[in-house]
PDB file of C-alpha atoms in Angstrom:
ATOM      1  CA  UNK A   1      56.778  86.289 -75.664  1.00 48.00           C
ATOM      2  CA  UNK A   2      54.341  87.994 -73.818  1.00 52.00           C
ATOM      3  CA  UNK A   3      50.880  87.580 -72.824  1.00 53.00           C
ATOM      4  CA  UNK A   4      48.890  90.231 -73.921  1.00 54.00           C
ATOM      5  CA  UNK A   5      45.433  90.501 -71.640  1.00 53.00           C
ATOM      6  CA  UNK A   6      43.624  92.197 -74.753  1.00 57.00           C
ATOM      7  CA  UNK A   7      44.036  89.622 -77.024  1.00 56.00           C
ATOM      8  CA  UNK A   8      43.637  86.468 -74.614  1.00 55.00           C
ATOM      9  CA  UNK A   9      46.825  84.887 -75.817  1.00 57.00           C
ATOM     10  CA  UNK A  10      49.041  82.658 -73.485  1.00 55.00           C
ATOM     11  CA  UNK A  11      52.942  82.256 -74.007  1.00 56.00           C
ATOM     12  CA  UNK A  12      53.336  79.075 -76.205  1.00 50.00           C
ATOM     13  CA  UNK A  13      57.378  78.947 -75.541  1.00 56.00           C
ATOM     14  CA  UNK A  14      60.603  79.592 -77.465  1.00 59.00           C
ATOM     15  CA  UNK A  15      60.388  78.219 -81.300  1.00 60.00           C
ATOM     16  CA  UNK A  16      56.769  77.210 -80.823  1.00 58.00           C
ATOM     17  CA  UNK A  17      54.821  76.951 -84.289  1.00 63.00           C
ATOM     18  CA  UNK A  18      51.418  75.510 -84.587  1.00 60.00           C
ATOM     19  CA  UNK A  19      50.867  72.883 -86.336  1.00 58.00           C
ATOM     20  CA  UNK A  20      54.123  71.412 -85.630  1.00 60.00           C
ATOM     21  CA  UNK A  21      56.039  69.056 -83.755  1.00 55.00           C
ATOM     22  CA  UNK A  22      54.783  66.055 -81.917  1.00 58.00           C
ATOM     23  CA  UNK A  23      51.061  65.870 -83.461  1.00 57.00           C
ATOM     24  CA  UNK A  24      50.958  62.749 -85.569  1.00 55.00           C
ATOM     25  CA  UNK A  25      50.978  62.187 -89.603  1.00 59.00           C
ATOM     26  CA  UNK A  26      47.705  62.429 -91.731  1.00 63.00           C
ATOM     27  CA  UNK A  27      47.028  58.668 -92.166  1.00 66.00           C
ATOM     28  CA  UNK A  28      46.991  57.534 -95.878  1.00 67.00           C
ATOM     29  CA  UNK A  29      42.949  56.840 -94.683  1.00 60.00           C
ATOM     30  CA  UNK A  30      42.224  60.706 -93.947  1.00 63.00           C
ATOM     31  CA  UNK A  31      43.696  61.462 -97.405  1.00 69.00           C
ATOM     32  CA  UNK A  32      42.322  59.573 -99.394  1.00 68.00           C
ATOM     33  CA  UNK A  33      38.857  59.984 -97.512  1.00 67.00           C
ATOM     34  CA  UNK A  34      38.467  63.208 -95.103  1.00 68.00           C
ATOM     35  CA  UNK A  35      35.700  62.876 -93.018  1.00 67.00           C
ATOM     36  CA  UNK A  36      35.056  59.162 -93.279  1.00 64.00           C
ATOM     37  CA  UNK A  37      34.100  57.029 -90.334  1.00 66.00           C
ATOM     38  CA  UNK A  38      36.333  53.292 -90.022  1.00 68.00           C
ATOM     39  CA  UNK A  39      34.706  50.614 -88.165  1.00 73.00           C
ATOM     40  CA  UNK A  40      33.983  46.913 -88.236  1.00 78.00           C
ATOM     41  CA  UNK A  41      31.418  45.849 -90.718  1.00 77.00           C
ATOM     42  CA  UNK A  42      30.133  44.045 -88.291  1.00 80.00           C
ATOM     43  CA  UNK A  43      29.639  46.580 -86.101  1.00 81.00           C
ATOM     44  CA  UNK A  44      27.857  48.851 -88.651  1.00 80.00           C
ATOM     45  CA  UNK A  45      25.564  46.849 -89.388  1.00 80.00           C
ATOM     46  CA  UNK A  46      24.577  46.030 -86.042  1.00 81.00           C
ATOM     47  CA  UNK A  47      23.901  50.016 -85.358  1.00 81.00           C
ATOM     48  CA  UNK A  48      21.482  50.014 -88.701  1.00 80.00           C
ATOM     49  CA  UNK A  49      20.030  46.494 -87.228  1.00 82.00           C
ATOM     50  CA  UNK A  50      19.243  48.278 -83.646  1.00 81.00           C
ATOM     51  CA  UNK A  51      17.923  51.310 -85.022  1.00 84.00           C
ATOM     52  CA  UNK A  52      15.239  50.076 -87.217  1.00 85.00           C
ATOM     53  CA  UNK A  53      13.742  47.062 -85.964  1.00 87.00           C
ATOM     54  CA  UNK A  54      10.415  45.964 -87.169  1.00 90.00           C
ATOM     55  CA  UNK A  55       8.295  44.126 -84.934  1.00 89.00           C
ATOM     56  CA  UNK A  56       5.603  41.394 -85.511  1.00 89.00           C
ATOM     57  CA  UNK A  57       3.363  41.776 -82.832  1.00 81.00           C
ATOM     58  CA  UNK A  58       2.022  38.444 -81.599  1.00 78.00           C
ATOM     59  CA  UNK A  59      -0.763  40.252 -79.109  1.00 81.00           C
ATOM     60  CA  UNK A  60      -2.825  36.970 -77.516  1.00 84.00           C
ATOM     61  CA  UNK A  61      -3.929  38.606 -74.277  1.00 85.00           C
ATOM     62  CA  UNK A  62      -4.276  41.318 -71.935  1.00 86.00           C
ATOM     63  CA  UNK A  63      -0.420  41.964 -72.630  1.00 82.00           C
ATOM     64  CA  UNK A  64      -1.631  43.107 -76.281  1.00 85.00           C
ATOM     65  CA  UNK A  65      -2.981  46.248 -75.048  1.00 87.00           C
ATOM     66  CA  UNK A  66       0.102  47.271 -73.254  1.00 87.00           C
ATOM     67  CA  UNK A  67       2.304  46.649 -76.028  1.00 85.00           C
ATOM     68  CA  UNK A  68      -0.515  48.381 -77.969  1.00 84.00           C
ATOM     69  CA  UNK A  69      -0.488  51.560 -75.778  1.00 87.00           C
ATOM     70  CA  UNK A  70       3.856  51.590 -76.294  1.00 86.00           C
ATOM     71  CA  UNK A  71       3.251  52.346 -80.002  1.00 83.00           C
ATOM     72  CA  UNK A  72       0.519  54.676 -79.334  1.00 87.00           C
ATOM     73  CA  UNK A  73       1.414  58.411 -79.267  1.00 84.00           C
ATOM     74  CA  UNK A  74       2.213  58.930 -75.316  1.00 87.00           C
ATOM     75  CA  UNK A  75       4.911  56.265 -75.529  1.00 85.00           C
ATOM     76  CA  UNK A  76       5.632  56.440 -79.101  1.00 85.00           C
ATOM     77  CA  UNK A  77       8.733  53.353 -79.532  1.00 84.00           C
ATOM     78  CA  UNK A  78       8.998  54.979 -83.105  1.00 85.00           C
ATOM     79  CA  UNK A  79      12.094  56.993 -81.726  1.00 87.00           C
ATOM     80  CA  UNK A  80      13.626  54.702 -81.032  1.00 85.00           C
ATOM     81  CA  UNK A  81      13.308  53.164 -84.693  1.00 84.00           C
ATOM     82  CA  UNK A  82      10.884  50.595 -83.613  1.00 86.00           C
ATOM     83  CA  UNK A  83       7.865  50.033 -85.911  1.00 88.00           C
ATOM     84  CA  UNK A  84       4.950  47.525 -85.719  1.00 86.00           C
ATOM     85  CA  UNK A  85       5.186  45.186 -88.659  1.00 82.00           C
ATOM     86  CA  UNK A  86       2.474  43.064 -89.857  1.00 85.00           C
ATOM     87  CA  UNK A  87       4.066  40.405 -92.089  1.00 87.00           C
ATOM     88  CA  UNK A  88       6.496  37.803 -90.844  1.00 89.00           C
ATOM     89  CA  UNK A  89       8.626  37.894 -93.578  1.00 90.00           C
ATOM     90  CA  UNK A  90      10.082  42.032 -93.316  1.00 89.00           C
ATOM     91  CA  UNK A  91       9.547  41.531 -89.421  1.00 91.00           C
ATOM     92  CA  UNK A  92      12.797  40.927 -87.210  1.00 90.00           C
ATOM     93  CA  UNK A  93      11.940  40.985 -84.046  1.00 92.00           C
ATOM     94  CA  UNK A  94       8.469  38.967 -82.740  1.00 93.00           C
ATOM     95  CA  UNK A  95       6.630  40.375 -79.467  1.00 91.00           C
ATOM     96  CA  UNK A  96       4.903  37.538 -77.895  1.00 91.00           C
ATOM     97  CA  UNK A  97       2.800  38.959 -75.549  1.00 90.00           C
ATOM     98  CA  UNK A  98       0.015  37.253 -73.696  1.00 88.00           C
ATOM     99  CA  UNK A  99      -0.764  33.471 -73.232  1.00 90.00           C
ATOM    100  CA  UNK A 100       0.407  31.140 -75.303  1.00 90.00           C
ATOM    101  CA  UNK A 101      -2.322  28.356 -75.552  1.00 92.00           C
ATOM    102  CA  UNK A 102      -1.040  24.802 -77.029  1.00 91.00           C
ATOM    103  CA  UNK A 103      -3.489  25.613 -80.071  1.00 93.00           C
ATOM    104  CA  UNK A 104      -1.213  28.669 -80.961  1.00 92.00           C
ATOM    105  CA  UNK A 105       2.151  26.462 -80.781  1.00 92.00           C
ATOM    106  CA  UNK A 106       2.513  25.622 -83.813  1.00 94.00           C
ATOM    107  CA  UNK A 107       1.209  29.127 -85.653  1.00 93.00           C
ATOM    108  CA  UNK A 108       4.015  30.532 -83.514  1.00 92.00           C
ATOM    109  CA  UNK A 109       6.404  28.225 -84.550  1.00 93.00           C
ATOM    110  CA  UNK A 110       5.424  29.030 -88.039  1.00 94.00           C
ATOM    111  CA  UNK A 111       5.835  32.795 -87.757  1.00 92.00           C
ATOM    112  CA  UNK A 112       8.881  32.388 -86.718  1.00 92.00           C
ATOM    113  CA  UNK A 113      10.409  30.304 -89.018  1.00 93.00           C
ATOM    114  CA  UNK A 114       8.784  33.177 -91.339  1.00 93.00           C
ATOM    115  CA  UNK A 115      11.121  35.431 -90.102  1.00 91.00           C
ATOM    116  CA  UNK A 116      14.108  36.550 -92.059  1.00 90.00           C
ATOM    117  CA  UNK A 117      17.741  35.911 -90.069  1.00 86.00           C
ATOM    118  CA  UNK A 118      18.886  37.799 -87.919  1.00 89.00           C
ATOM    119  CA  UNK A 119      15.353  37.620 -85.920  1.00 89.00           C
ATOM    120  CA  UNK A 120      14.814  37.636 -82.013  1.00 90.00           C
ATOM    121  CA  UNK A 121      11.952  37.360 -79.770  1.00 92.00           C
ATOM    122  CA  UNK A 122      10.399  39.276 -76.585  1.00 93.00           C
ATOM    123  CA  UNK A 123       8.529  37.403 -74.410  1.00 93.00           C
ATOM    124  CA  UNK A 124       5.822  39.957 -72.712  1.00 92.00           C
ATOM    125  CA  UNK A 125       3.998  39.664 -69.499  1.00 90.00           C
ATOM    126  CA  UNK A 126       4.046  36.489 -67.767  1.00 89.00           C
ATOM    127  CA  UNK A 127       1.948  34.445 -69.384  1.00 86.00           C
ATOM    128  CA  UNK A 128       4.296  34.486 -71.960  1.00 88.00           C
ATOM    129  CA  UNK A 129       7.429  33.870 -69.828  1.00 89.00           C
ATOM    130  CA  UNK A 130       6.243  31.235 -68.026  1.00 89.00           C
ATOM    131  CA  UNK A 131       2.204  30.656 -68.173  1.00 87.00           C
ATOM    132  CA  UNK A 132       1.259  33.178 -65.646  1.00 84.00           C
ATOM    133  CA  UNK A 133      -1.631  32.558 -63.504  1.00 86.00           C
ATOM    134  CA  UNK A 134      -2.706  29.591 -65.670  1.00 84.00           C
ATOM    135  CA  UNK A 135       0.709  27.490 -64.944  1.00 81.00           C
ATOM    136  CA  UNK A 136       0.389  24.024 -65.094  1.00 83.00           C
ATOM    137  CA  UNK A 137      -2.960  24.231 -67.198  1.00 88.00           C
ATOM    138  CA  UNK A 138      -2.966  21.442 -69.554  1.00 91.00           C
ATOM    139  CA  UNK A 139      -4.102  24.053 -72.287  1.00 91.00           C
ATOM    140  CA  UNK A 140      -1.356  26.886 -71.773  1.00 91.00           C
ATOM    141  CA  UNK A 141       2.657  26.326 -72.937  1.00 90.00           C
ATOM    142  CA  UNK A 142       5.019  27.265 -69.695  1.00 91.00           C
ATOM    143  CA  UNK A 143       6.253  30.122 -71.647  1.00 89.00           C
ATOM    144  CA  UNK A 144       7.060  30.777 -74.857  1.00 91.00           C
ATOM    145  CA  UNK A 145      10.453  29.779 -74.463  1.00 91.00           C
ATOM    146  CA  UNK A 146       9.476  25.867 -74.967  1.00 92.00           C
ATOM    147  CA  UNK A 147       8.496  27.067 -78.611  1.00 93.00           C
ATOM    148  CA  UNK A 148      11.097  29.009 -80.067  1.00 92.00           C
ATOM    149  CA  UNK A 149      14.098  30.631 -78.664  1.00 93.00           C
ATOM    150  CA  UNK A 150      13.530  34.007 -76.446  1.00 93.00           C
ATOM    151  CA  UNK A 151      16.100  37.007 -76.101  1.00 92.00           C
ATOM    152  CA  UNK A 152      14.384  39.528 -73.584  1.00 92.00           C
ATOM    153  CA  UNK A 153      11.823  38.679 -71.308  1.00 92.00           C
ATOM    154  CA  UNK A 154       9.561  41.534 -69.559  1.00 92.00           C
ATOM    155  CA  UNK A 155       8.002  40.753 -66.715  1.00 91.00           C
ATOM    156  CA  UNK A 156       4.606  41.650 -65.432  1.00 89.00           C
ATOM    157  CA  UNK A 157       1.040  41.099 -65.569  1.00 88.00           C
ATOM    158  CA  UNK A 158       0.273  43.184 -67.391  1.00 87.00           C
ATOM    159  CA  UNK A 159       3.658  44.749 -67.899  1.00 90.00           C
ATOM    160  CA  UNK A 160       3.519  49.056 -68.201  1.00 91.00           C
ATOM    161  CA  UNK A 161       4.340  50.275 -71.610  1.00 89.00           C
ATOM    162  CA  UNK A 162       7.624  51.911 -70.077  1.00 91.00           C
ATOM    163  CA  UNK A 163       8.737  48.184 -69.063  1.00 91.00           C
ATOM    164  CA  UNK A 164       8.265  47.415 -73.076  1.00 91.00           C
ATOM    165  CA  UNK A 165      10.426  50.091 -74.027  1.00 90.00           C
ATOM    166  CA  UNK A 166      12.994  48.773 -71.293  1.00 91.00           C
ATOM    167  CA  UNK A 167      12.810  45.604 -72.918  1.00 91.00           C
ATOM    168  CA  UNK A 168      13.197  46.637 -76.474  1.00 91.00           C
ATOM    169  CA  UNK A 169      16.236  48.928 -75.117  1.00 89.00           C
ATOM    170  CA  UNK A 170      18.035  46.098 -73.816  1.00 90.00           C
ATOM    171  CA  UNK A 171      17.579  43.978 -77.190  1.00 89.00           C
ATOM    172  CA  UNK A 172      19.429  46.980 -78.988  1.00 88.00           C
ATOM    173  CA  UNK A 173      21.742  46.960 -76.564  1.00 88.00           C
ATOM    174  CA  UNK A 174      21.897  43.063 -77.189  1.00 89.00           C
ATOM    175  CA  UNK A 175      22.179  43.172 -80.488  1.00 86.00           C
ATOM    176  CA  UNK A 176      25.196  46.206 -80.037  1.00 85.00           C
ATOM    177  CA  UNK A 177      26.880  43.955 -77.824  1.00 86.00           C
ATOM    178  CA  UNK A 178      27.201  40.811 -79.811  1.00 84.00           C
ATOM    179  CA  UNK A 179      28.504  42.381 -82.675  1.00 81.00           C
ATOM    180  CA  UNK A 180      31.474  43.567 -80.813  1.00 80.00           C
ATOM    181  CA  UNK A 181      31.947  40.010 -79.621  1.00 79.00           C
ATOM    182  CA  UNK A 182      32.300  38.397 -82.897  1.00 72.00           C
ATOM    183  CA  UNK A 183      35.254  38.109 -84.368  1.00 61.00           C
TER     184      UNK A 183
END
C-alpha cells in the first residue's frame, strides 16, 4: 500500500485492519454502562466535599474585613465553590479570623461542636494563629488552636484576600488528599 499525498493516508502494513489486533476487550463495565466514570466512593465524595464548601465566618477583628473583601466581587471565592454560611449547623468549614479573646472561647467551642462532620477550621491572620501582637495578654487565647483543632493556618496581619484564597486552596487540596489515603 501506498501513501497517497491527496488523501493524507500513511501505509498501515500488510493485513492491517482497524479495529483489530492487540487493542484490549470492552470490559463487562463499558457494556453494561458506556460512558460511566469508576472511582472510589471515597474519593467522590471528597471532590463534591472540596467543591462546595460552606463557610461560617467567625470575623472578630481586623482579619474580618479581609476575609470580607475575598467574598466580595474582585476576589469572588464563589468559583471556587466557596460560599459564606451563616448557621453552624449547614456550615463545614469555620474561618476564625481575628483575635480570639478568652470571653469568645467557649462560643467558639460551641460553634464548632455545631458543626456537622466532616468540618475543618482556618485560622486567619495572626491573632488567630498564635495571639498576634497581643501574645501573652492574659485576655487573648495563643491561637485558636488551644480551642478546637485547626487545618490551615494563613498568616499575616492582616492577611491579603489572595492569601485567603491560598488557604482555602490548600484545604481542598487537603481534603483531596486524605481521601486517597484512606483505605
Amino acid at each position: 500500500m501506498e501513501m497517497n499525498p491527496q488523501d493524507g493516508m500513511r501505509p498501515l502494513g500488510i493485513g492491517y485492519e482497524p479495529g483489530r489486533g492487540n487493542s484490549p476487550a470492552d470490559s463487562v463495565l463499558h457494556r453494561a454502562l458506556p460512558n460511566a466514570v469508576v472511582a472510589k466512593s471515597d474519593e467522590l465524595f471528597a471532590l463534591a466535599r472540596k467543591s462546595s464548601l460552606w463557610t461560617l465566618s467567625f470575623g472578630l477583628a481586623c482579619c474580618a474585613i479581609e476575609m470580607i473583601s475575598a467574598h466580595m466581587s474582585h476576589h469572588d471565592l464563589d468559583r471556587f465553590g466557596i460560599v459564606t454560611w451563616p448557621s453552624p449547623r449547614q456550615a463545614d468549614v469555620m474561618i476564625v479570623a481575628g483575635t480570639v479573646v478568652k470571653k469568645m472561647a467557649d462560643p467558639i467551642k460551641l460553634l464548632y461542636e455545631q458543626m456537622p462532620d466532616p468540618k475543618w477550621v482556618v485560622a486567619m491572620g495572626s491573632c488567630a494563629t498564635n495571639g498576634g501582637p497581643y501574645y501573652r495578654s492574659y485576655s487573648v487565647v495563643m491561637g485558636v488552636d488551644h480551642l478546637i483543632p485547626v487545618d490551615v493556618y494563613v498568616p499575616g496581619c492582616p492577611p491579603r484576600p489572595e492569601a485567603l484564597m491560598y488557604g482555602l486552596m490548600q484545604l481542598q487540596e487537603k481534603i483531596q488528599q486524605d481521601a486517597k489515603q484512606r483505605e
